DNA sequence: AAGAAGATTCGCT
DNA sequence: GCGAATCTTCTTA
């Protein structure tokens, strides 16, 4: 959820990908800290927001203890609140496309590097995680769009959600 | 120092 | 289906 002066935007996470510490060649933290990825080393529950292809931002939630680089990429979400605001940010696309994909999700919430490093578990943060309705059935698959460590089954999604970005079949 | 690839998406052919 | 957009990091293509 994101709180701004003029209202709240909220969405329910329906698709994620995990990036492991140490052994995961696809992780931005695989080769150690850099200016871009340093917030991956924050304690679990912090935001890692980065720019990809010089064009889109992606939102991750850190997942390990302080000093260990790991995170969960939020790949897709079901818009719940502030949908008009999201549509304005997303050039008026259909609701089903507002947050279907990691770049689109961050764009719907209006995120950029100013949000990098925020504590997503703090009531004083403008961007935060809330508990919501649990997924009915969780599917898993390999992660999308990787060339290294592409075999790892670390993508998780709500099986019957139309807001998921990638394949929803038995094996992803 | 320069070039290529990358956790993506959009618009045009 | 393919190229563009254009930032950060890694390789030397």
Tab-separated table of C-alpha atoms (C1' of nucleotides) in Angstrom:
chain	number	residue	atom	x	y	z
A	1	UNK	CA	0.000	0.000	0.000
A	2	UNK	CA	1.103	3.543	-0.609
A	3	UNK	CA	-0.184	6.572	1.300
A	4	UNK	CA	0.107	10.039	-0.208
A	5	UNK	CA	-1.316	13.398	0.732
A	6	UNK	CA	-4.252	12.936	-1.564
A	7	UNK	CA	-5.124	9.351	-0.944
A	8	UNK	CA	-4.139	5.746	-0.811
A	9	UNK	CA	-3.304	3.215	-3.467
A	10	UNK	CA	-3.474	-0.451	-2.544
A	11	UNK	CA	-3.129	-3.757	-4.326
A	12	UNK	CA	-3.012	-7.418	-3.436
A	13	UNK	CA	0.216	-9.211	-4.384
A	14	UNK	CA	-0.471	-12.192	-6.648
A	15	UNK	CA	2.960	-13.002	-8.097
A	16	UNK	CA	6.510	-12.926	-6.699
A	17	UNK	CA	10.004	-14.197	-7.415
A	18	UNK	CA	12.695	-14.966	-4.848
A	19	UNK	CA	16.363	-14.053	-5.285
A	20	UNK	CA	18.586	-16.074	-2.963
A	21	UNK	CA	21.708	-14.945	-1.125
A	22	UNK	CA	25.190	-16.200	-2.073
A	23	UNK	CA	24.372	-18.959	-4.579
A	24	UNK	CA	21.956	-17.243	-6.976
A	25	UNK	CA	23.754	-16.005	-10.114
A	26	UNK	CA	20.591	-14.227	-11.261
A	27	UNK	CA	20.465	-12.005	-8.185
A	28	UNK	CA	21.687	-8.421	-8.302
A	29	UNK	CA	23.516	-9.181	-5.061
A	30	UNK	CA	25.427	-12.142	-6.501
A	31	UNK	CA	28.612	-10.127	-6.999
A	32	UNK	CA	28.369	-8.121	-3.823
A	33	UNK	CA	27.093	-4.649	-2.964
A	34	UNK	CA	27.044	-1.806	-5.522
A	35	UNK	CA	25.491	1.679	-5.376
A	36	UNK	CA	22.349	0.312	-7.010
A	37	UNK	CA	21.740	-2.781	-4.907
A	38	UNK	CA	22.940	-1.712	-1.489
A	39	UNK	CA	19.437	-1.756	-0.001
A	40	UNK	CA	19.221	-5.475	-0.776
A	41	UNK	CA	21.429	-5.869	2.282
A	42	UNK	CA	18.956	-4.251	4.639
A	43	UNK	CA	17.063	-6.326	7.186
A	44	UNK	CA	14.034	-8.174	5.791
A	45	UNK	CA	11.003	-6.035	5.066
A	46	UNK	CA	12.754	-3.113	3.364
A	47	UNK	CA	12.229	-1.882	-0.199
A	48	UNK	CA	14.768	-2.419	-2.956
A	49	UNK	CA	13.690	-0.305	-5.948
A	50	UNK	CA	15.864	-0.316	-9.051
A	51	UNK	CA	15.686	0.941	-12.612
A	52	UNK	CA	15.750	-1.673	-15.349
A	53	UNK	CA	16.588	-1.063	-19.002
A	54	UNK	CA	16.851	2.611	-18.100
A	55	UNK	CA	13.084	2.772	-18.324
A	56	UNK	CA	11.121	0.923	-15.644
A	57	UNK	CA	11.344	0.554	-11.909
A	58	UNK	CA	10.895	-2.729	-10.072
A	59	UNK	CA	9.960	-3.176	-6.404
A	60	UNK	CA	11.494	-5.852	-4.210
A	61	UNK	CA	11.110	-6.678	-0.529
A	62	UNK	CA	14.296	-7.694	1.265
A	63	UNK	CA	14.108	-11.095	2.876
A	64	UNK	CA	17.162	-11.751	5.004
A	65	UNK	CA	19.003	-10.264	7.946
A	66	UNK	CA	21.047	-7.075	7.801
A	67	UNK	CA	24.187	-7.634	5.739
A	68	UNK	CA	22.800	-10.473	3.630
A	69	UNK	CA	21.750	-9.581	0.070
A	70	UNK	CA	18.426	-11.192	-0.833
A	71	UNK	CA	14.981	-10.024	-1.896
A	72	UNK	CA	11.596	-10.937	-3.301
A	73	UNK	CA	10.556	-9.234	-6.549
A	74	UNK	CA	6.908	-8.204	-6.658
A	75	UNK	CA	5.859	-9.172	-10.169
A	76	UNK	CA	2.125	-8.571	-10.220
A	77	UNK	CA	-0.744	-7.345	-8.073
A	78	UNK	CA	-4.505	-7.016	-8.109
A	79	UNK	CA	-5.510	-3.330	-7.790
A	80	UNK	CA	-7.818	-2.714	-4.823
A	81	UNK	CA	-7.818	0.970	-3.936
A	82	UNK	CA	-6.916	4.204	-5.716
A	83	UNK	CA	-7.548	2.630	-9.087
A	84	UNK	CA	-8.273	5.976	-10.755
A	85	UNK	CA	-4.879	7.237	-9.607
A	86	UNK	CA	-3.189	4.102	-10.892
A	87	UNK	CA	-4.901	4.441	-14.257
A	88	UNK	CA	-3.722	8.049	-14.531
A	89	UNK	CA	-0.157	6.905	-13.900
A	90	UNK	CA	-0.529	4.096	-16.405
A	91	UNK	CA	-1.966	6.013	-19.345
A	92	UNK	CA	-5.462	4.694	-18.691
A	93	UNK	CA	-4.843	1.039	-19.439
A	94	UNK	CA	-7.347	-1.646	-18.494
A	95	UNK	CA	-7.500	-2.526	-14.803
A	96	UNK	CA	-6.215	-5.989	-15.595
A	97	UNK	CA	-3.025	-4.461	-17.010
A	98	UNK	CA	-2.403	-1.875	-14.290
A	99	UNK	CA	0.005	-3.963	-12.210
A	100	UNK	CA	0.459	-7.096	-14.335
A	101	UNK	CA	4.260	-7.207	-14.543
A	102	UNK	CA	6.995	-5.840	-12.259
A	103	UNK	CA	7.569	-2.621	-14.194
A	104	UNK	CA	3.859	-1.968	-14.457
A	105	UNK	CA	3.335	-2.649	-10.745
A	106	UNK	CA	5.926	-0.063	-9.728
A	107	UNK	CA	4.525	2.403	-12.266
A	108	UNK	CA	0.969	1.981	-10.964
A	109	UNK	CA	2.215	2.943	-7.499
A	110	UNK	CA	4.373	5.761	-8.849
A	111	UNK	CA	7.552	4.327	-7.379
A	112	UNK	CA	11.133	5.353	-8.102
A	113	UNK	CA	14.490	5.481	-6.367
A	114	UNK	CA	13.128	7.792	-3.688
A	115	UNK	CA	11.371	4.716	-2.326
A	116	UNK	CA	14.530	2.607	-2.299
A	117	UNK	CA	15.408	1.508	1.225
A	118	UNK	CA	12.069	2.357	2.859
A	119	UNK	CA	10.993	0.214	5.783
A	120	UNK	CA	7.882	-1.535	4.487
A	121	UNK	CA	6.937	-2.727	7.964
A	122	UNK	CA	6.795	0.714	9.533
A	123	UNK	CA	3.555	2.595	10.141
A	124	UNK	CA	5.433	5.820	9.397
A	125	UNK	CA	6.504	4.729	5.933
A	126	UNK	CA	4.526	6.014	2.947
A	127	UNK	CA	4.943	2.592	1.338
A	128	UNK	CA	4.096	-0.459	3.404
A	129	UNK	CA	2.915	-4.048	3.464
A	130	UNK	CA	-0.406	-5.070	4.968
A	131	UNK	CA	-1.868	-8.491	5.570
A	132	UNK	CA	-4.603	-9.377	3.119
A	133	UNK	CA	-6.661	-12.274	1.888
A	134	UNK	CA	-4.406	-15.299	1.449
A	135	UNK	CA	-4.133	-16.889	-2.005
A	136	UNK	CA	-6.491	-19.768	-2.699
A	137	UNK	CA	-3.922	-21.881	-4.525
A	138	UNK	CA	-0.264	-21.087	-5.111
A	139	UNK	CA	1.472	-22.175	-8.296
A	140	UNK	CA	5.217	-22.253	-8.798
A	141	UNK	CA	7.509	-22.098	-11.782
A	142	UNK	CA	10.936	-21.056	-12.929
A	143	UNK	CA	11.606	-17.329	-12.859
A	144	UNK	CA	10.815	-15.224	-15.896
A	145	UNK	CA	13.264	-13.526	-18.233
A	146	UNK	CA	16.545	-14.829	-16.813
A	147	UNK	CA	19.545	-16.229	-18.637
A	148	UNK	CA	21.530	-17.252	-15.569
A	149	UNK	CA	20.189	-19.671	-12.949
A	150	UNK	CA	17.018	-19.864	-14.998
A	151	UNK	CA	16.222	-23.381	-13.771
A	152	UNK	CA	15.441	-22.439	-10.176
A	153	UNK	CA	11.783	-22.810	-9.245
A	154	UNK	CA	11.431	-19.569	-7.333
A	155	UNK	CA	8.410	-17.896	-8.899
A	156	UNK	CA	5.176	-18.086	-6.932
A	157	UNK	CA	1.760	-16.941	-8.058
A	158	UNK	CA	-1.910	-17.235	-7.299
A	159	UNK	CA	-3.048	-19.937	-9.654
A	160	UNK	CA	-6.505	-18.645	-10.498
A	161	UNK	CA	-5.716	-14.932	-10.651
A	162	UNK	CA	-6.103	-13.062	-13.924
A	163	UNK	CA	-3.712	-10.411	-12.601
A	164	UNK	CA	-0.655	-12.682	-12.873
A	165	UNK	CA	1.895	-11.604	-15.489
A	166	UNK	CA	3.233	-14.891	-16.787
A	167	UNK	CA	2.065	-18.454	-17.353
A	168	UNK	CA	-0.372	-19.843	-14.804
A	169	UNK	CA	-0.314	-23.475	-15.853
A	170	UNK	CA	0.805	-26.543	-13.923
A	171	UNK	CA	4.479	-25.923	-14.451
A	172	UNK	CA	4.226	-22.228	-14.996
B	1	DA	C1'	37.525	3.194	-22.801
B	2	DA	C1'	33.944	1.189	-25.078
B	3	DG	C1'	30.422	-2.213	-25.794
B	4	DA	C1'	26.973	-5.469	-24.362
B	5	DA	C1'	23.522	-7.470	-21.374
B	6	DG	C1'	19.969	-7.024	-18.225
B	7	DA	C1'	14.648	-9.505	-12.765
B	8	DT	C1'	10.701	-4.802	-19.003
B	9	DT	C1'	7.186	-2.666	-21.595
B	10	DC	C1'	5.215	-0.161	-25.481
B	11	DG	C1'	4.222	0.977	-30.144
B	12	DC	C1'	4.719	0.205	-34.817
B	13	DT	C1'	5.435	-3.055	-38.868
C	1	DG	C1'	7.385	-10.011	-34.284
C	2	DC	C1'	10.922	-6.419	-33.563
C	3	DG	C1'	13.188	-2.214	-32.146
C	4	DA	C1'	13.374	1.609	-28.930
C	5	DA	C1'	13.924	3.604	-24.456
C	6	DT	C1'	18.480	4.678	-22.120
C	7	DC	C1'	20.539	3.271	-16.444
C	8	DT	C1'	23.862	0.226	-14.030
C	9	DT	C1'	27.081	-3.245	-14.078
C	10	DC	C1'	30.180	-6.451	-16.108
C	11	DT	C1'	33.342	-7.850	-19.884
C	12	DT	C1'	36.616	-7.170	-23.248
C	13	DA	C1'	32.353	-9.312	-27.445
